[in-house]
Structure formats: C-alpha cells, structure tokens
Coordinates of C-alpha atoms (C1' of nucleotides) and ligand atoms in Angstrom, one line a residue:
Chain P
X1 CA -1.1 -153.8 105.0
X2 CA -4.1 -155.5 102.9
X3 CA -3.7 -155.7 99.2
X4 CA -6.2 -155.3 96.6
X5 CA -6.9 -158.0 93.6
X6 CA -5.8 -155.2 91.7
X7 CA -2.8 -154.1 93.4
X8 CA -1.8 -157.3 93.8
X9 CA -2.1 -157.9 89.7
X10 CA 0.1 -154.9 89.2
X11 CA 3.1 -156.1 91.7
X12 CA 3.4 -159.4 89.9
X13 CA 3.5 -157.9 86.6
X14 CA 5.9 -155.1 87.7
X15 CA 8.3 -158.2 89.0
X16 CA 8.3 -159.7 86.4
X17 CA 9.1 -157.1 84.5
X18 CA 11.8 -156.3 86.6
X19 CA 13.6 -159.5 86.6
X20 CA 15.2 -159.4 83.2
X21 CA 16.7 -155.5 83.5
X22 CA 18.1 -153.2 86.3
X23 CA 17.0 -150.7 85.0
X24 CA 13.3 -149.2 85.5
X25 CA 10.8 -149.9 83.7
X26 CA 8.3 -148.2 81.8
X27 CA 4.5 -147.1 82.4
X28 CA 3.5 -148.6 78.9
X29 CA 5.4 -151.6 79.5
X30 CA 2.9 -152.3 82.1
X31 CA 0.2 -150.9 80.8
X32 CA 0.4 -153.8 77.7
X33 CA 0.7 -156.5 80.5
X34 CA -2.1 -155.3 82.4
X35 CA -4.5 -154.3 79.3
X36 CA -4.9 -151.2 81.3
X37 CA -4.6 -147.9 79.6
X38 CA -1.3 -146.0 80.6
X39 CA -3.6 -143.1 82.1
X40 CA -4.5 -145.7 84.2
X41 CA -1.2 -147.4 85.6
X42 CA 0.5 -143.6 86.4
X43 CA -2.7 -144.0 88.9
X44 CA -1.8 -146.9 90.2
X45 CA 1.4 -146.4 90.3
X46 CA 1.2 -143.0 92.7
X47 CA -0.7 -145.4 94.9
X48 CA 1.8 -148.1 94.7
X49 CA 4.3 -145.3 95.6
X50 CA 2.8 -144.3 98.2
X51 CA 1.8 -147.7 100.1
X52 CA 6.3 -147.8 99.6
X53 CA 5.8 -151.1 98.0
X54 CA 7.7 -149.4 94.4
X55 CA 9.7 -146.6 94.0
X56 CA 8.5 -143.6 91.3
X57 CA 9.7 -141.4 89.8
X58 CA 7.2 -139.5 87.5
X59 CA 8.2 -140.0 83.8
X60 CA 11.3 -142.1 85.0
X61 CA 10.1 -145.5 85.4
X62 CA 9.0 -147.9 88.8
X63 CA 10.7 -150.4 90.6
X64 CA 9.4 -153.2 93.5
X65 CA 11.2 -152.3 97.2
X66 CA 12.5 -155.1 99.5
X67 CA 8.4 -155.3 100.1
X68 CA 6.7 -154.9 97.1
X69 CA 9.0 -157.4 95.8
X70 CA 8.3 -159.5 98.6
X71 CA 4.7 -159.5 98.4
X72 CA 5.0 -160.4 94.5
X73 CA 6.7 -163.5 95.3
X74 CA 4.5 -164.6 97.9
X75 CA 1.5 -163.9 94.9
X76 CA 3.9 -166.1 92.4
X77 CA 4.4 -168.6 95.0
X78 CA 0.5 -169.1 95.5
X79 CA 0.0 -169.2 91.7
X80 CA 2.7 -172.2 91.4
X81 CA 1.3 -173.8 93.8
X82 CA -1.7 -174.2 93.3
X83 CA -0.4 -174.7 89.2
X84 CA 0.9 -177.9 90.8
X85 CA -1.9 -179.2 92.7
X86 CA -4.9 -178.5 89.2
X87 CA -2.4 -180.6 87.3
X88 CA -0.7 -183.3 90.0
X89 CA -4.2 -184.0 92.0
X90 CA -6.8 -182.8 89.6
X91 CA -5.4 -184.0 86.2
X92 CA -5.0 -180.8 84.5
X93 CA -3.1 -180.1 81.1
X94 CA -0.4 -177.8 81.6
X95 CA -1.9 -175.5 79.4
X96 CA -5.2 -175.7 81.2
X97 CA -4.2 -173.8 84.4
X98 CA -3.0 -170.3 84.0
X99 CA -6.5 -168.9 84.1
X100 CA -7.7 -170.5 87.3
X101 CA -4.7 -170.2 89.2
X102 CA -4.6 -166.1 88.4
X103 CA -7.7 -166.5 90.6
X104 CA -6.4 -168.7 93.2
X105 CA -3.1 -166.7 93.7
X106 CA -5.5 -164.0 95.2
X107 CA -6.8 -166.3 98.0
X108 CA -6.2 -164.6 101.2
X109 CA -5.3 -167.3 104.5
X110 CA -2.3 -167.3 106.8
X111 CA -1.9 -171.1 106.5
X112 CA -3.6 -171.9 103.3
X113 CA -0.4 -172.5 101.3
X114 CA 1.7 -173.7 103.7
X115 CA -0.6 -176.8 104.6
X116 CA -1.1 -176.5 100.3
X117 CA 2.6 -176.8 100.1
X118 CA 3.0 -179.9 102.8
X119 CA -0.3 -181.5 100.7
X120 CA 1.8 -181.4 97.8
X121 CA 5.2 -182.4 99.3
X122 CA 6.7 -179.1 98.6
X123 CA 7.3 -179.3 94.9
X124 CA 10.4 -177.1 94.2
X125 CA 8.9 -176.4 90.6
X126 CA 5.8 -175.9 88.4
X127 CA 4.1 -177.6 85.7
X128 CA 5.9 -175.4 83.1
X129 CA 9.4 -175.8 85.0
X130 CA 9.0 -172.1 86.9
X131 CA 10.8 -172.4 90.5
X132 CA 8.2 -171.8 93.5
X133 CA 9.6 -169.6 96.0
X134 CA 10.0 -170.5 99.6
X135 CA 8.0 -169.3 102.4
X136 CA 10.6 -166.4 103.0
X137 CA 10.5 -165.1 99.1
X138 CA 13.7 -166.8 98.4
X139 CA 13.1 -168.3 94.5
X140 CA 16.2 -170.0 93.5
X141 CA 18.3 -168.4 90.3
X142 CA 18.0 -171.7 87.8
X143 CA 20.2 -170.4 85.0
X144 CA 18.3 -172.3 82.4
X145 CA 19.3 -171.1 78.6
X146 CA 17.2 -170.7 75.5
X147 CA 17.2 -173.7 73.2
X148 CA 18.1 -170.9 70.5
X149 CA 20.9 -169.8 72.4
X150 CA 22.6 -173.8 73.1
X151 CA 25.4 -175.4 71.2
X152 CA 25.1 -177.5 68.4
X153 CA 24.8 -181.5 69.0
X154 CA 24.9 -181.1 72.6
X155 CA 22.6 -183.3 74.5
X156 CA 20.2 -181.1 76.7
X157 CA 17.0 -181.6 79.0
X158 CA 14.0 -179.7 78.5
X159 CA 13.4 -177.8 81.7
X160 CA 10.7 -174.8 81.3
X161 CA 9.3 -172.5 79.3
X162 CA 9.5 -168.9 78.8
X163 CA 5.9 -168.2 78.1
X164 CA 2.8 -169.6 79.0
X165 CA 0.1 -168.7 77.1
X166 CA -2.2 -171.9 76.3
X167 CA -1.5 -172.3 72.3
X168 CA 2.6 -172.0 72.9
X169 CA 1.8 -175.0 75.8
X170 CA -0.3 -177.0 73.1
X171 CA 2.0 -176.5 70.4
X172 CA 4.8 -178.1 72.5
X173 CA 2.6 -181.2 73.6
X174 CA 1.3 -181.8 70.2
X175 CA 5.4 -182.2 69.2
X176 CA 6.3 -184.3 71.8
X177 CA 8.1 -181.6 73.9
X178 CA 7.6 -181.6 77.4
X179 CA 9.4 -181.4 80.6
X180 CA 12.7 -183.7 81.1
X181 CA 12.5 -184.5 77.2
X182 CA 16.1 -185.2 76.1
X183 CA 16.8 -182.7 72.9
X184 CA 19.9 -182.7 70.5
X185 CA 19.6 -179.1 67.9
X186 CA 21.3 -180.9 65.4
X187 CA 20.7 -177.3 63.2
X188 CA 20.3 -173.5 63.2
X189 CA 18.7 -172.7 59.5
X190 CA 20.6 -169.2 58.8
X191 CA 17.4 -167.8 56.5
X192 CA 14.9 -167.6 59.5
X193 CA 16.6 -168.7 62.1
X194 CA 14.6 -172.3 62.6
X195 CA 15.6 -175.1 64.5
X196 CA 16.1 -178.5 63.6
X197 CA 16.4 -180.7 66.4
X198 CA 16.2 -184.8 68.1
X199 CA 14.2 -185.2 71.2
X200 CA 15.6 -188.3 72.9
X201 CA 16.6 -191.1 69.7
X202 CA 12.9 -190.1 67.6
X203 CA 13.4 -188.2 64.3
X204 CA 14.4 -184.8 63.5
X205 CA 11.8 -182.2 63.6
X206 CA 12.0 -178.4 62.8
X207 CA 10.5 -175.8 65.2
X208 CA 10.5 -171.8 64.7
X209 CA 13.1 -169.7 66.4
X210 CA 9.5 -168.3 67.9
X211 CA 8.9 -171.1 70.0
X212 CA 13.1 -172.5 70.3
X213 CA 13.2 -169.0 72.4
X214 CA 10.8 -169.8 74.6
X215 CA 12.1 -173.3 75.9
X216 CA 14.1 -173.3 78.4
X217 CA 17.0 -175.9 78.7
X218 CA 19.8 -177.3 81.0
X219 CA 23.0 -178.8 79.3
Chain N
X1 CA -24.6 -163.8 82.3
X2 CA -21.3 -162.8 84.4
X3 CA -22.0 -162.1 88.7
X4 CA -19.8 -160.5 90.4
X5 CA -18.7 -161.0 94.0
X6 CA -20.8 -159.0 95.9
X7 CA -23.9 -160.3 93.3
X8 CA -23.0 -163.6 94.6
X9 CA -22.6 -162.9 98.3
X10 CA -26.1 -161.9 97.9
X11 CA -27.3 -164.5 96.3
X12 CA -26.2 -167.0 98.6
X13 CA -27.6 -164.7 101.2
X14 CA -31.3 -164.6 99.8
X15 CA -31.0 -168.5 98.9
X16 CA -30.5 -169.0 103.0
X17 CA -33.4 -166.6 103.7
X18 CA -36.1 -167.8 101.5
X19 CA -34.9 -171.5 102.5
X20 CA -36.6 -171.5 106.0
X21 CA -39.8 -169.9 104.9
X22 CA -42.8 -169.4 102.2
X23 CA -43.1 -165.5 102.7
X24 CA -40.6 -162.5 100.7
X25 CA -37.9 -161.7 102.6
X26 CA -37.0 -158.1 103.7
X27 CA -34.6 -155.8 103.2
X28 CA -33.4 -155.4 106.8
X29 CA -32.8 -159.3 107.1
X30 CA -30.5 -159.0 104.4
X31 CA -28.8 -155.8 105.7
X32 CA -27.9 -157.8 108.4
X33 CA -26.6 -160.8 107.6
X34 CA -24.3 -159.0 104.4
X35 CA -23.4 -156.5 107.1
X36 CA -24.7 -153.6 104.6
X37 CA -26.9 -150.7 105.5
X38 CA -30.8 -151.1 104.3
X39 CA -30.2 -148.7 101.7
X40 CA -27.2 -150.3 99.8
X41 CA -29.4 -153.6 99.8
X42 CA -31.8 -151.8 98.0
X43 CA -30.0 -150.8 95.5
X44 CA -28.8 -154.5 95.0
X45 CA -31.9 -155.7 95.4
X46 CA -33.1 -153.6 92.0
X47 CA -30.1 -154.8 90.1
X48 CA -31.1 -158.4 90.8
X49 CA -34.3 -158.0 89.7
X50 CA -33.5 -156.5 86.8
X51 CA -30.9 -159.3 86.0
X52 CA -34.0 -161.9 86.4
X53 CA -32.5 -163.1 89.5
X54 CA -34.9 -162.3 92.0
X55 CA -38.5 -161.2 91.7
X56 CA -38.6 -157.5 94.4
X57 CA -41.6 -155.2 94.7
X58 CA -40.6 -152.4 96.3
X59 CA -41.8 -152.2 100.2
X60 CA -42.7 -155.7 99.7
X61 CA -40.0 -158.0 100.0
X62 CA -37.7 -160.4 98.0
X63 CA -37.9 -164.0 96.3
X64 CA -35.1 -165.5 94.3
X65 CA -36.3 -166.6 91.0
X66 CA -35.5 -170.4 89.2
X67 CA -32.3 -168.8 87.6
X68 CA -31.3 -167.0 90.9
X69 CA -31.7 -170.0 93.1
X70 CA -29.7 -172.1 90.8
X71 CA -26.8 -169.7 90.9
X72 CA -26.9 -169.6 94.7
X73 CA -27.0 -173.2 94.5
X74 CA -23.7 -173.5 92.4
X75 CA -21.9 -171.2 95.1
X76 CA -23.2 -172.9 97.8
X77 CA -22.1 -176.4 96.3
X78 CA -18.7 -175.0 95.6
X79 CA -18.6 -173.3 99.4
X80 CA -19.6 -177.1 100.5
X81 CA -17.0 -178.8 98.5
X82 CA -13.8 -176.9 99.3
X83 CA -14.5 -177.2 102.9
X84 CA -14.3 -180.7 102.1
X85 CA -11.0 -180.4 100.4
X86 CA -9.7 -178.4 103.3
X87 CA -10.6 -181.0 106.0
X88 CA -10.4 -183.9 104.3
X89 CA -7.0 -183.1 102.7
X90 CA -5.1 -180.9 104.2
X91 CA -6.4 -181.7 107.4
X92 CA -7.8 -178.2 108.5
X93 CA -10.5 -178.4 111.8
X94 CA -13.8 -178.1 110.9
X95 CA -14.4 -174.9 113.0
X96 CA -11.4 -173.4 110.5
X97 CA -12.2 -173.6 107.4
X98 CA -15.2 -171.3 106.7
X99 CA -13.7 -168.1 106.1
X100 CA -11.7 -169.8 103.5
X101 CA -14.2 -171.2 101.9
X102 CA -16.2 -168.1 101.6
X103 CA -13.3 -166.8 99.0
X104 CA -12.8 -169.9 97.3
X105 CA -16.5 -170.1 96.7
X106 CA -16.4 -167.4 94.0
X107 CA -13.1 -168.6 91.7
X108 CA -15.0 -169.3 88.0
X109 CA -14.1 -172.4 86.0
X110 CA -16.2 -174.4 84.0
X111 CA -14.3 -178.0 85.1
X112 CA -12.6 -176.8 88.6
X113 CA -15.4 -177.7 90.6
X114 CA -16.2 -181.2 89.3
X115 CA -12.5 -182.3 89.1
X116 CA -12.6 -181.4 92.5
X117 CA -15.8 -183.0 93.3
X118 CA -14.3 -186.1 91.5
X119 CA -11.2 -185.6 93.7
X120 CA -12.8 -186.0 96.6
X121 CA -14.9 -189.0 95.9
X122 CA -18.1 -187.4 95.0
X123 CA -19.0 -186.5 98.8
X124 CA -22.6 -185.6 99.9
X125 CA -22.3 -183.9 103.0
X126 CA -19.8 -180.9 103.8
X127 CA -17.8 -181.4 107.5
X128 CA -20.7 -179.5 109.2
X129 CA -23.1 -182.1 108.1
X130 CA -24.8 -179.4 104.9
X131 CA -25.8 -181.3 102.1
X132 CA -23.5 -181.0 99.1
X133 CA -25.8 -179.7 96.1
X134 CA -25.4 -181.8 93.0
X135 CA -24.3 -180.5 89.5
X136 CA -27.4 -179.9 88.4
X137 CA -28.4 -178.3 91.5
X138 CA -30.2 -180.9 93.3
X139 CA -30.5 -180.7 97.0
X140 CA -31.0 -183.6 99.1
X141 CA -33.6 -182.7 102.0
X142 CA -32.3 -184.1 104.7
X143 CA -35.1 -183.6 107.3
X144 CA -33.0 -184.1 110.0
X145 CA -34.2 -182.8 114.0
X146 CA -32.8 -180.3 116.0
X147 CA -31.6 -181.9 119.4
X148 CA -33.7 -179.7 121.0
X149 CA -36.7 -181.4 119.6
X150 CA -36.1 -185.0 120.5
X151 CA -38.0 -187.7 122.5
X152 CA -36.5 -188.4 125.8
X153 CA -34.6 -191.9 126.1
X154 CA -34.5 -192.4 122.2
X155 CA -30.7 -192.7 121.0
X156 CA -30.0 -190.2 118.1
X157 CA -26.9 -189.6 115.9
X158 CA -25.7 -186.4 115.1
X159 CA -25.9 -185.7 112.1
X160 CA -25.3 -181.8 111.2
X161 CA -24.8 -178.2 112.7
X162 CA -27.3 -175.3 112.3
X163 CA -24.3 -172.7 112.6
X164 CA -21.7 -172.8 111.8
X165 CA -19.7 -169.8 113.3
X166 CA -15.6 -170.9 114.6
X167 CA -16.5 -170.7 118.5
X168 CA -19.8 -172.6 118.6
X169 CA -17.8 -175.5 116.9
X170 CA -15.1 -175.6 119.0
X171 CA -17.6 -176.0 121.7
X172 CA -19.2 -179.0 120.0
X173 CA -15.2 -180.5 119.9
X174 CA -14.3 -179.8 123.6
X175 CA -17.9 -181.6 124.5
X176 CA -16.9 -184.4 122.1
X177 CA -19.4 -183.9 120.5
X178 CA -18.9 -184.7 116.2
X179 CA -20.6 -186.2 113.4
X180 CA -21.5 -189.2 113.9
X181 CA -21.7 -189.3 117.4
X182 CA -24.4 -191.2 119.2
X183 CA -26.5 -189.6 121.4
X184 CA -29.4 -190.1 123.6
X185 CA -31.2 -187.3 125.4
X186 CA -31.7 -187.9 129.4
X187 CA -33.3 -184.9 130.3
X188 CA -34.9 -181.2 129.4
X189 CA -34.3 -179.3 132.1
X190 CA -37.2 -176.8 132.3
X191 CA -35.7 -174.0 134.2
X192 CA -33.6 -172.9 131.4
X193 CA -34.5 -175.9 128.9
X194 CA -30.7 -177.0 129.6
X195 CA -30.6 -180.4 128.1
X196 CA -28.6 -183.5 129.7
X197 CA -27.1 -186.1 127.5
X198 CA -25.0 -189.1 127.2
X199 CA -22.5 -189.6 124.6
X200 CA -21.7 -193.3 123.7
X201 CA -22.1 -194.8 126.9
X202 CA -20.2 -192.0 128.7
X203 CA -21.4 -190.3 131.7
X204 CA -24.0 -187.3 131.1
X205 CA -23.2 -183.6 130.1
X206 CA -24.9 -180.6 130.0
X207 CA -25.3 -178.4 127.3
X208 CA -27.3 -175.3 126.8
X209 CA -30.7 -174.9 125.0
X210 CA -29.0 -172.4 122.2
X211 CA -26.5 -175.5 121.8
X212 CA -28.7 -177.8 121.8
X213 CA -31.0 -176.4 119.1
X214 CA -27.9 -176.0 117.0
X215 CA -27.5 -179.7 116.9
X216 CA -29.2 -181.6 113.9
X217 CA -29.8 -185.3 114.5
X218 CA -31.1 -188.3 113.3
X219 CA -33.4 -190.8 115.2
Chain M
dA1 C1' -59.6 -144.0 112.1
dT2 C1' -55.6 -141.4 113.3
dT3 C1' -51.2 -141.1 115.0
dA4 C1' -46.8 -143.0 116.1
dA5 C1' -43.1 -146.2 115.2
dT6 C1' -40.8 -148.9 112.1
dT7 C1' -39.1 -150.2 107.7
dT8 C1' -37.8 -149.2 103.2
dT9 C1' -36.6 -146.3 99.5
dT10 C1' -34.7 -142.2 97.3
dA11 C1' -31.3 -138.6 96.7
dG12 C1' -26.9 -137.4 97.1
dT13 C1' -22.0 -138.6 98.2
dC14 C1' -17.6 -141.3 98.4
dT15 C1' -13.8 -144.6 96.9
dA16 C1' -11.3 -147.8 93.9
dG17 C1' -10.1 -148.6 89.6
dA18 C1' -11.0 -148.1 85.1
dC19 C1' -11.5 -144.7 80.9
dT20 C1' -10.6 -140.4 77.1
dA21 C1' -8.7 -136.2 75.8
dA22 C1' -5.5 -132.8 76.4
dA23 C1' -1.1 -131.1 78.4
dA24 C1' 3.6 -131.8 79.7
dA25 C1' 7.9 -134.0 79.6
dT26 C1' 11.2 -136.8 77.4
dT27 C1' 13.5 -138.8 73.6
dA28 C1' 14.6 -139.0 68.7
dA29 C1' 15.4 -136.8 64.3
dT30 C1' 17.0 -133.2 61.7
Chain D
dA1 C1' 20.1 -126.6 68.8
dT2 C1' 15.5 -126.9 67.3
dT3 C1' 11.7 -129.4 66.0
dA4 C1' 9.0 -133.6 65.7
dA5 C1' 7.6 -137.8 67.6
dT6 C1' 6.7 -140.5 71.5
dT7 C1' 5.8 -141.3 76.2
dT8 C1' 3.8 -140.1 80.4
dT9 C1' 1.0 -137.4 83.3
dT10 C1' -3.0 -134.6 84.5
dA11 C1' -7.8 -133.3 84.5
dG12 C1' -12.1 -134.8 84.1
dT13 C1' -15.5 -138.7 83.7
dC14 C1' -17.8 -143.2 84.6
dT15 C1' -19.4 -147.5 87.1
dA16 C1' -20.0 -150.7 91.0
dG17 C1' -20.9 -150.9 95.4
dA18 C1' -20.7 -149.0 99.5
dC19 C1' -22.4 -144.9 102.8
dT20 C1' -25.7 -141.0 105.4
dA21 C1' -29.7 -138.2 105.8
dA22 C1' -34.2 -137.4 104.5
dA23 C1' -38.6 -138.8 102.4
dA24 C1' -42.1 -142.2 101.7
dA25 C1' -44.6 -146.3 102.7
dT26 C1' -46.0 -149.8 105.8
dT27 C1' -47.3 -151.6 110.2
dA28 C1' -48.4 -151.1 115.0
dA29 C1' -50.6 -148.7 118.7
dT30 C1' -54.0 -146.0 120.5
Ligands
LIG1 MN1 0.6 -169.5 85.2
LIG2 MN1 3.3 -171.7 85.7
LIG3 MN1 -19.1 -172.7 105.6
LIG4 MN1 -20.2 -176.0 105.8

DNA sequence: ATTAATTTTTAGTCTAGACTAAAAATTAAT
DNA sequence: ATTAATTTTTAGTCTAGACTAAAAATTAAT
C-alpha cells in the first residue's frame, strides 16, 4: 500500500519512540515530535490503525505492527543512506545533513537504494554512528552506553550520538569529539553532574552531563 | 517565496510550453500534459499569477514571467543533474531514470545541487542530450536538427532526444542508436517518410518518421 | 452576421492533513 | 472515594489541490 510523506513522518517518529519502552506510547509524545497538535495525531492515528500498520487503542497509547515497523526502517534506512553519501561523496559536515536527508528518505524507487547502497559500498553505519538497516529491516542491536553511564579511567571509543540536532553536532566538533575518538572520564563532578574527560593523550576538558548523555560509547 | 510541489510541476510545465513558441499558452495544453482537468488548471493558473509567476488573462492564455522562468529553470537544472548522478554513478539506463528524477527534482537545499553539480564534474548535457542550465539560469541553445530534417549523404552525430518517454529509448538502444553516434542519412522514403540510415559504417536500418523526428543531431 | 462547436472559467464539492474549542476519559491528589 | 488536573478524543473548521457540472467566452462554420 502507498504511503504518504505524512504517514511516512509519523511511522518513523512512532519507532523511534518505540524503541526505548515496551510499553505504548503516548498521543502527546508524538504530537511534540511531530509539531503537530495532539487533535491532530488521534487523526492520524485512526488512519494509521486502520491501514494495520499500528495498533490503537483510544486513550491507551499506539504501537508499530510487524509492518508498520517494517516500513519505518526501510524510511530510516533511506535516511542513513543517503546521510552517508551528502557527507562521504559530497563533503558534507555531519551536522549539515539531517534536513536534506528528511527529504530524501521520502524518495519513492524500487532500486534507488539498493544501487545507493552498492554506490556507497554498503556502509554498515552513518555519519553520527546510527546502524543502517539491511534490505530486509534487520538493524543490528549495538549496545553502545552513555559516556555518563561508563566507568571511571576506562579507555573508550566514541561511537555515536544520541541526538542529532545541528548545534549538539557542532558543539562536539568544535571540542574535538568525533567518531572513533579515544576518550578516558577521568571525572564525574557530584554538584551538576559534569564530566571531566581525555580524548586520546590531549588535555582534560569538561563537558555537561547534557551533552556526556548524548554520546554514545563502546568500552 | 516557498513553491510547493504541484506549483513546481507546473512551472516546469509552462517553461516547456512557452519554450517552442512566441504565443500564450492554453489551458487545455496544460491540462494535458499535468494530467489535470481544464478547470483545476485554472485555478492554478490564478494562483500563479498572483504569486508574480506567470502573467494569465483569463480566456487568453498563459506566459511565465522573468521570476517564473527562472524557477522552472532551477527545477529543470536540478531534474538534469540527478539523471546525471543516476547514470553516471550508479549506473542506471538512460530510458530508467526519469521517473526518479521527477521526485528528486523538488528536494530544497540551498548547497545540494551545486555539491552535486561539483560532484559530477560540472556536466553540460543530461544522458538524453538536454542542456544542463547553469546556476544562474543560463541555458545554452543548442540548435541542434531533428534527423528528420537532414541533407541526404551528409554524416551527422546524434546529439540529443526530443522525448524522452522509457519505451521510445529503449528503441533508440536496441537500434544502437546513442549519443554520440555517427550517422549519415541514405534515404527518405516518401511513402511513409520512413528514413534509412547507416550507423558507423554498418549496414543500413530503418527507422520510422516519428523516430526519426525524435532524433536531435549535429551536422 | 448568426449559429454551432469548442475552450475556458465559475460554482460547488471532496479529501488529506492540519487547526481550535469543547467534551470525555484517565490519572493524580486529597 | 471524590475531586481536580491532565491527557486524549470528538466536533467543527480551514487550506491546497484536485474533481464534475454548468455557465460564459471565444473561435469556427455556415
Ligand atoms: Mn538524520
Ligand atoms: Mn543520522
Ligand atoms: Mn527526464
Ligand atoms: Mn533528461
């Protein structure tokens, strides 16, 4: 079945707020995501209900099915994508992209991203370390933590980030902090929770818990 | 000011009306070729105007303005340069990559389209041979002949396609017949102005007059 | 010059996807 | 347990961009 710009919009959202929770989630909480009034998202969502790409219950929250979730990740997949080839073939910053590839995700062709995908030698992630699912909707589980969350004096690599909005991105890159950057928290301030850390052998610097939460890290 | 899809789907339309000829162009012409009804163009056609886009008195036909031909011309130059991208790097057909194009054509950035342009070399014709407008929205007239209208016995190269619909170019690709090519006309048939050719220095074909006058060459 | 045929416009309607204001249901607070 | 606060839904409205049917204007035919 064809799917709307709109309806498409309101499947990725409703995925990713699914992700973190099993439990349903909440017309406002989609609502703030979409800048759409809640009046408006209960309408969308009867409609999503009814296409059977979410289950609704009224006042008790929405979920994806098998399909809606399916057709979410094949709209993520074409975002990532095409995140990868503004900044590997056309020289974007990473905090250049978001915008253009919210339109691109929406471009409709059978083989499109497939012969995108080969053109960019199937890239397994994108510019801000998010996994690009497969093909068949498989996106693989990456079990990155937050560097808030990580053990002192460990040695960890920076690997994404939980947030992409363009001033987080340009904040990172002004401090040196990009992807595969090798970080040491070499302190946790207890007053507001800041972070004093090494990247690679350079000297200390102190971020915000704000912006610690949002990078992701492997140990 | 902000266009919207369907503003620009006309626009482009208008822009390939008015091209051919000095007179307005009607309403029906337009119906037809947006696949709308007379009365919806209309009611486009009064938006425009008001916008400053076109210049429409009613009963009396249609003109784009300086501002609405140089917003046609941006579409058309982006239209031109992602069918580039698509055959030039990842390798679609040229009879495939039209339909695509016609969606990308409309994604809004400010740098996309020059990175891209840049990407690709700067290129100046599109894979049908359709000059690639420039930034500023220069368009090279190319004053190239239809095959139809050549002198006998004079070698020609082709150059371009008047159409540029999937099964008429697959046609051209069975015959052999691509850019480039070199051509020299042996005959007008004047039964059914059928038109024999040699390609290269291979033996003759026939081709049709309607194929034939889709064929732009150079002497 | 009239009349007939054709083209174009107007008037009224529909749908998707937004909105506001008010009603209903749920959840939190006493 | 009731009441108050919050969240969600319903009802009604709006806009862009399409439509049909009927009216108006233009063009073609006698
Ligand atoms: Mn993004
Ligand atoms: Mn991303
Ligand atoms: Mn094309
Ligand atoms: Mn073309």
């Amino acid at each position: 079945m064809a799917t709307s710009l709109a309806e498409e919009n309101y499947l990725k959202i409703i995925y990713r707020l699914c992700e973190g929770t099993k439990e349903d989630i909440s017309t406002n909480s989609i609502a703030e995501l979409t800048n759409n009034k809640a009046a408006s998202v209960t309408d969308m969502l009867q409609k999503l209900a009814e296409k059977g790409w979410v289950t609704y219950q009224k006042y008790q929250g929405v979920r994806l099915t098998k399909i809606g979730e399916s057709i979410a990740l094949s709209i993520i997949r074409k975002h990532r994508l095409w995140e990868v080839f503004l900044v590997e073939k056309l020289g974007y910053n990473w905090d250049e992209v978001h915008e253009i590839a919210e339109q691109l995700e929406h471009i409709e062709s059978e083989t499109l991203i497939n012969k995108l995908d080969s053109f960019l030698d199937f890239p397994k992630i994108d510019p801000h370390g998010d996994p690009i699912p497969s093909q068949e909707g498989e996106i693989p589980e990456l079990g990155y933590l937050h560097l808030s969350e990580v053990k002192l004096n460990e040695t960890c690599t920076l690997m994404g980030v939980a947030k992409d909005s363009a001033v987080f991105l340009q904040l990172l890159t002004k401090l040196n902090l990009s992807l595969g950057a090798r970080l040491e928290v070499l302190e946790f301030n207890t007053f507001d929770r800041s972070v004093s850390l090494k990247i690679a052998e350079e000297k200390p610097i102190f971020i915000s818990h704000e912006v610690a939460k949002n990078i992701l890290v492997k140990v």
